[in-house]
Amino acid sequence: MGENTAIQEKSTLSLLLGEVVHFRNLPKMNLTIYDSGILHFYIKDGEILNDDDYSEMSNWLKSIGNKKYLFLVEAGLKSELNDDFIKSSAEDNVHTIADAVIIKSMAQRIIANFYIKFNKPVNPTQIFPDAESAAFWLMSNFARFN
């Protein structure tokens, strides 16, 4: 009989992200921090985030060490950020080294482009079609700042 040599293969994305070190399930979003320094900020389907949600996220980040992260931003279907959330995230960007925004629809692309053009975030921000290319950009350009 042959040996059972089950090889666990990891995806490129999981290798880039690393291991989960913190996770927070908030009513409108999930926040997952990996040992790579990437914070996956997922907006739940159909949710509209406002300034109170930004404060809730910011307060949690302060409570676990008040560090800076590489943000991997992903919105669920029909999710939105209201103007107050967008303004706060552009101006009070104390937890962010860079933002990689994953785009799943034309509407999300329009909103992301608007955010970048008119809110002029203080940290580097790019738009990507998938999480793998977004994480790769973050790790290859900004991991040294983590």
CSV table of C-alpha atoms in Angstrom, one decimal:
chain,number,residue,atom,x,y,z
A,1,MET,CA,0.0,0.0,0.0
A,2,GLY,CA,1.1,3.5,-0.8
A,3,GLU,CA,1.6,6.3,1.6
A,4,ASN,CA,-1.1,8.8,2.0
A,5,THR,CA,0.6,12.0,1.0
A,6,ALA,CA,-2.1,14.6,1.1
A,7,ILE,CA,-0.6,17.8,0.1
A,8,GLN,CA,-2.4,20.9,1.3
A,9,GLU,CA,-2.2,23.5,-1.4
A,10,LYS,CA,-2.8,27.1,-0.6
A,11,SER,CA,-4.0,29.6,-3.1
A,12,THR,CA,-1.8,32.6,-4.0
A,13,LEU,CA,-4.3,34.8,-2.2
A,14,SER,CA,-4.1,32.8,1.1
A,15,LEU,CA,-0.3,32.9,0.9
A,16,LEU,CA,-0.3,36.6,0.4
A,17,LEU,CA,-2.7,37.2,3.3
A,18,GLY,CA,-1.1,34.8,5.8
A,19,GLU,CA,-2.7,33.8,9.0
A,20,VAL,CA,-5.7,35.6,10.7
A,21,VAL,CA,-4.6,37.4,13.8
A,22,HIS,CA,-7.8,39.4,14.5
A,23,PHE,CA,-11.4,39.2,13.3
A,24,ARG,CA,-14.4,41.4,14.1
A,25,ASN,CA,-17.9,40.8,12.8
A,26,LEU,CA,-19.7,44.1,13.0
A,27,PRO,CA,-23.4,44.5,12.0
A,28,LYS,CA,-22.6,46.0,8.6
A,29,MET,CA,-19.0,44.8,8.0
A,30,ASN,CA,-16.4,42.2,8.7
A,31,LEU,CA,-12.8,43.2,9.5
A,32,THR,CA,-10.1,40.5,9.3
A,33,ILE,CA,-6.5,41.3,10.1
A,34,TYR,CA,-3.8,39.0,8.8
A,35,ASP,CA,-0.2,38.6,10.0
A,36,SER,CA,0.9,40.0,6.6
A,37,GLY,CA,-0.4,43.4,7.8
A,38,ILE,CA,-3.4,43.3,5.4
A,39,LEU,CA,-6.8,44.2,6.8
A,40,HIS,CA,-9.6,42.8,4.7
A,41,PHE,CA,-12.5,45.2,5.1
A,42,TYR,CA,-15.6,43.5,3.8
A,43,ILE,CA,-18.9,45.5,3.6
A,44,LYS,CA,-21.8,43.1,3.9
A,45,ASP,CA,-24.4,42.8,1.1
A,46,GLY,CA,-26.9,45.6,1.0
A,47,GLU,CA,-25.4,47.6,3.8
A,48,ILE,CA,-24.9,51.4,3.7
A,49,LEU,CA,-22.0,52.5,5.9
A,50,ASN,CA,-22.1,55.9,7.6
A,51,ASP,CA,-19.9,57.9,9.9
A,52,ASP,CA,-21.0,55.9,12.9
A,53,ASP,CA,-19.8,52.8,11.2
A,54,TYR,CA,-16.5,54.4,10.5
A,55,SER,CA,-16.2,55.4,14.2
A,56,GLU,CA,-17.0,51.8,15.2
A,57,MET,CA,-14.3,50.4,12.9
A,58,SER,CA,-11.7,53.0,14.0
A,59,ASN,CA,-12.5,52.5,17.7
A,60,TRP,CA,-12.0,48.7,17.3
A,61,LEU,CA,-8.7,49.2,15.5
A,62,LYS,CA,-7.5,51.5,18.3
A,63,SER,CA,-8.5,48.9,20.9
A,64,ILE,CA,-6.3,46.2,19.4
A,65,GLY,CA,-3.1,48.3,19.1
A,66,ASN,CA,-3.8,51.4,16.9
A,67,LYS,CA,-1.5,50.2,14.1
A,68,LYS,CA,-1.5,51.0,10.4
A,69,TYR,CA,-2.6,48.4,7.9
A,70,LEU,CA,-2.8,47.6,4.2
A,71,PHE,CA,-6.5,47.8,3.5
A,72,LEU,CA,-8.1,45.3,1.1
A,73,VAL,CA,-11.5,46.9,0.6
A,74,GLU,CA,-14.3,44.7,-0.7
A,75,ALA,CA,-18.0,45.5,-0.9
A,76,GLY,CA,-20.8,43.0,-1.1
A,77,LEU,CA,-23.7,43.3,-3.6
A,78,LYS,CA,-25.6,46.6,-3.4
A,79,SER,CA,-23.4,47.9,-0.6
A,80,GLU,CA,-22.6,51.6,-0.3
A,81,LEU,CA,-20.6,54.2,1.6
A,82,ASN,CA,-22.4,57.4,2.4
A,83,ASP,CA,-20.7,60.8,2.0
A,84,ASP,CA,-19.8,61.0,5.7
A,85,PHE,CA,-18.1,57.6,5.7
A,86,ILE,CA,-16.2,58.6,2.5
A,87,LYS,CA,-15.1,61.9,3.9
A,88,SER,CA,-14.0,60.4,7.2
A,89,SER,CA,-12.0,57.7,5.5
A,90,ALA,CA,-10.3,60.2,3.2
A,91,GLU,CA,-9.4,62.7,5.9
A,92,ASP,CA,-9.0,60.6,9.1
A,93,ASN,CA,-6.9,57.9,7.5
A,94,VAL,CA,-4.8,57.1,10.6
A,95,HIS,CA,-5.0,53.3,10.3
A,96,THR,CA,-4.1,53.0,6.6
A,97,ILE,CA,-0.9,52.6,4.7
A,98,ALA,CA,-2.6,52.0,1.3
A,99,ASP,CA,-6.0,51.0,0.0
A,100,ALA,CA,-6.7,48.3,-2.6
A,101,VAL,CA,-10.3,48.4,-3.7
A,102,ILE,CA,-11.9,45.4,-5.3
A,103,ILE,CA,-14.4,46.2,-7.9
A,104,LYS,CA,-17.2,43.8,-8.8
A,105,SER,CA,-19.6,46.0,-10.8
A,106,MET,CA,-19.7,49.1,-12.9
A,107,ALA,CA,-21.5,51.0,-10.1
A,108,GLN,CA,-18.7,50.2,-7.7
A,109,ARG,CA,-16.1,51.3,-10.3
A,110,ILE,CA,-17.8,54.7,-10.7
A,111,ILE,CA,-18.0,55.2,-6.9
A,112,ALA,CA,-14.3,54.2,-6.4
A,113,ASN,CA,-13.1,56.4,-9.2
A,114,PHE,CA,-15.2,59.3,-7.8
A,115,TYR,CA,-13.7,58.7,-4.3
A,116,ILE,CA,-10.1,58.7,-5.7
A,117,LYS,CA,-10.6,61.7,-7.9
A,118,PHE,CA,-12.6,64.0,-5.7
A,119,ASN,CA,-11.8,63.0,-2.1
A,120,LYS,CA,-8.1,62.6,-2.9
A,121,PRO,CA,-7.2,60.1,-0.2
A,122,VAL,CA,-3.9,60.8,1.6
A,123,ASN,CA,-2.7,57.3,1.1
A,124,PRO,CA,-2.1,55.4,-2.1
A,125,THR,CA,-5.3,53.9,-3.5
A,126,GLN,CA,-5.8,51.6,-6.4
A,127,ILE,CA,-8.8,49.7,-8.0
A,128,PHE,CA,-8.5,46.0,-8.8
A,129,PRO,CA,-10.8,43.4,-10.4
A,130,ASP,CA,-10.0,40.7,-7.8
A,131,ALA,CA,-8.6,40.1,-4.3
A,132,GLU,CA,-5.5,38.3,-5.5
A,133,SER,CA,-4.2,41.2,-7.7
A,134,ALA,CA,-5.1,43.7,-5.0
A,135,ALA,CA,-3.3,41.8,-2.2
A,136,PHE,CA,-0.3,41.3,-4.5
A,137,TRP,CA,-0.1,45.1,-5.2
A,138,LEU,CA,-0.3,45.8,-1.4
A,139,MET,CA,2.4,43.3,-0.5
A,140,SER,CA,4.7,44.1,-3.3
A,141,ASN,CA,4.6,47.9,-2.8
A,142,PHE,CA,3.9,48.5,0.9
A,143,ALA,CA,4.8,45.5,3.0
A,144,ARG,CA,8.1,47.3,4.1
A,145,PHE,CA,6.0,50.0,5.8
A,146,ASN,CA,4.2,47.5,8.0
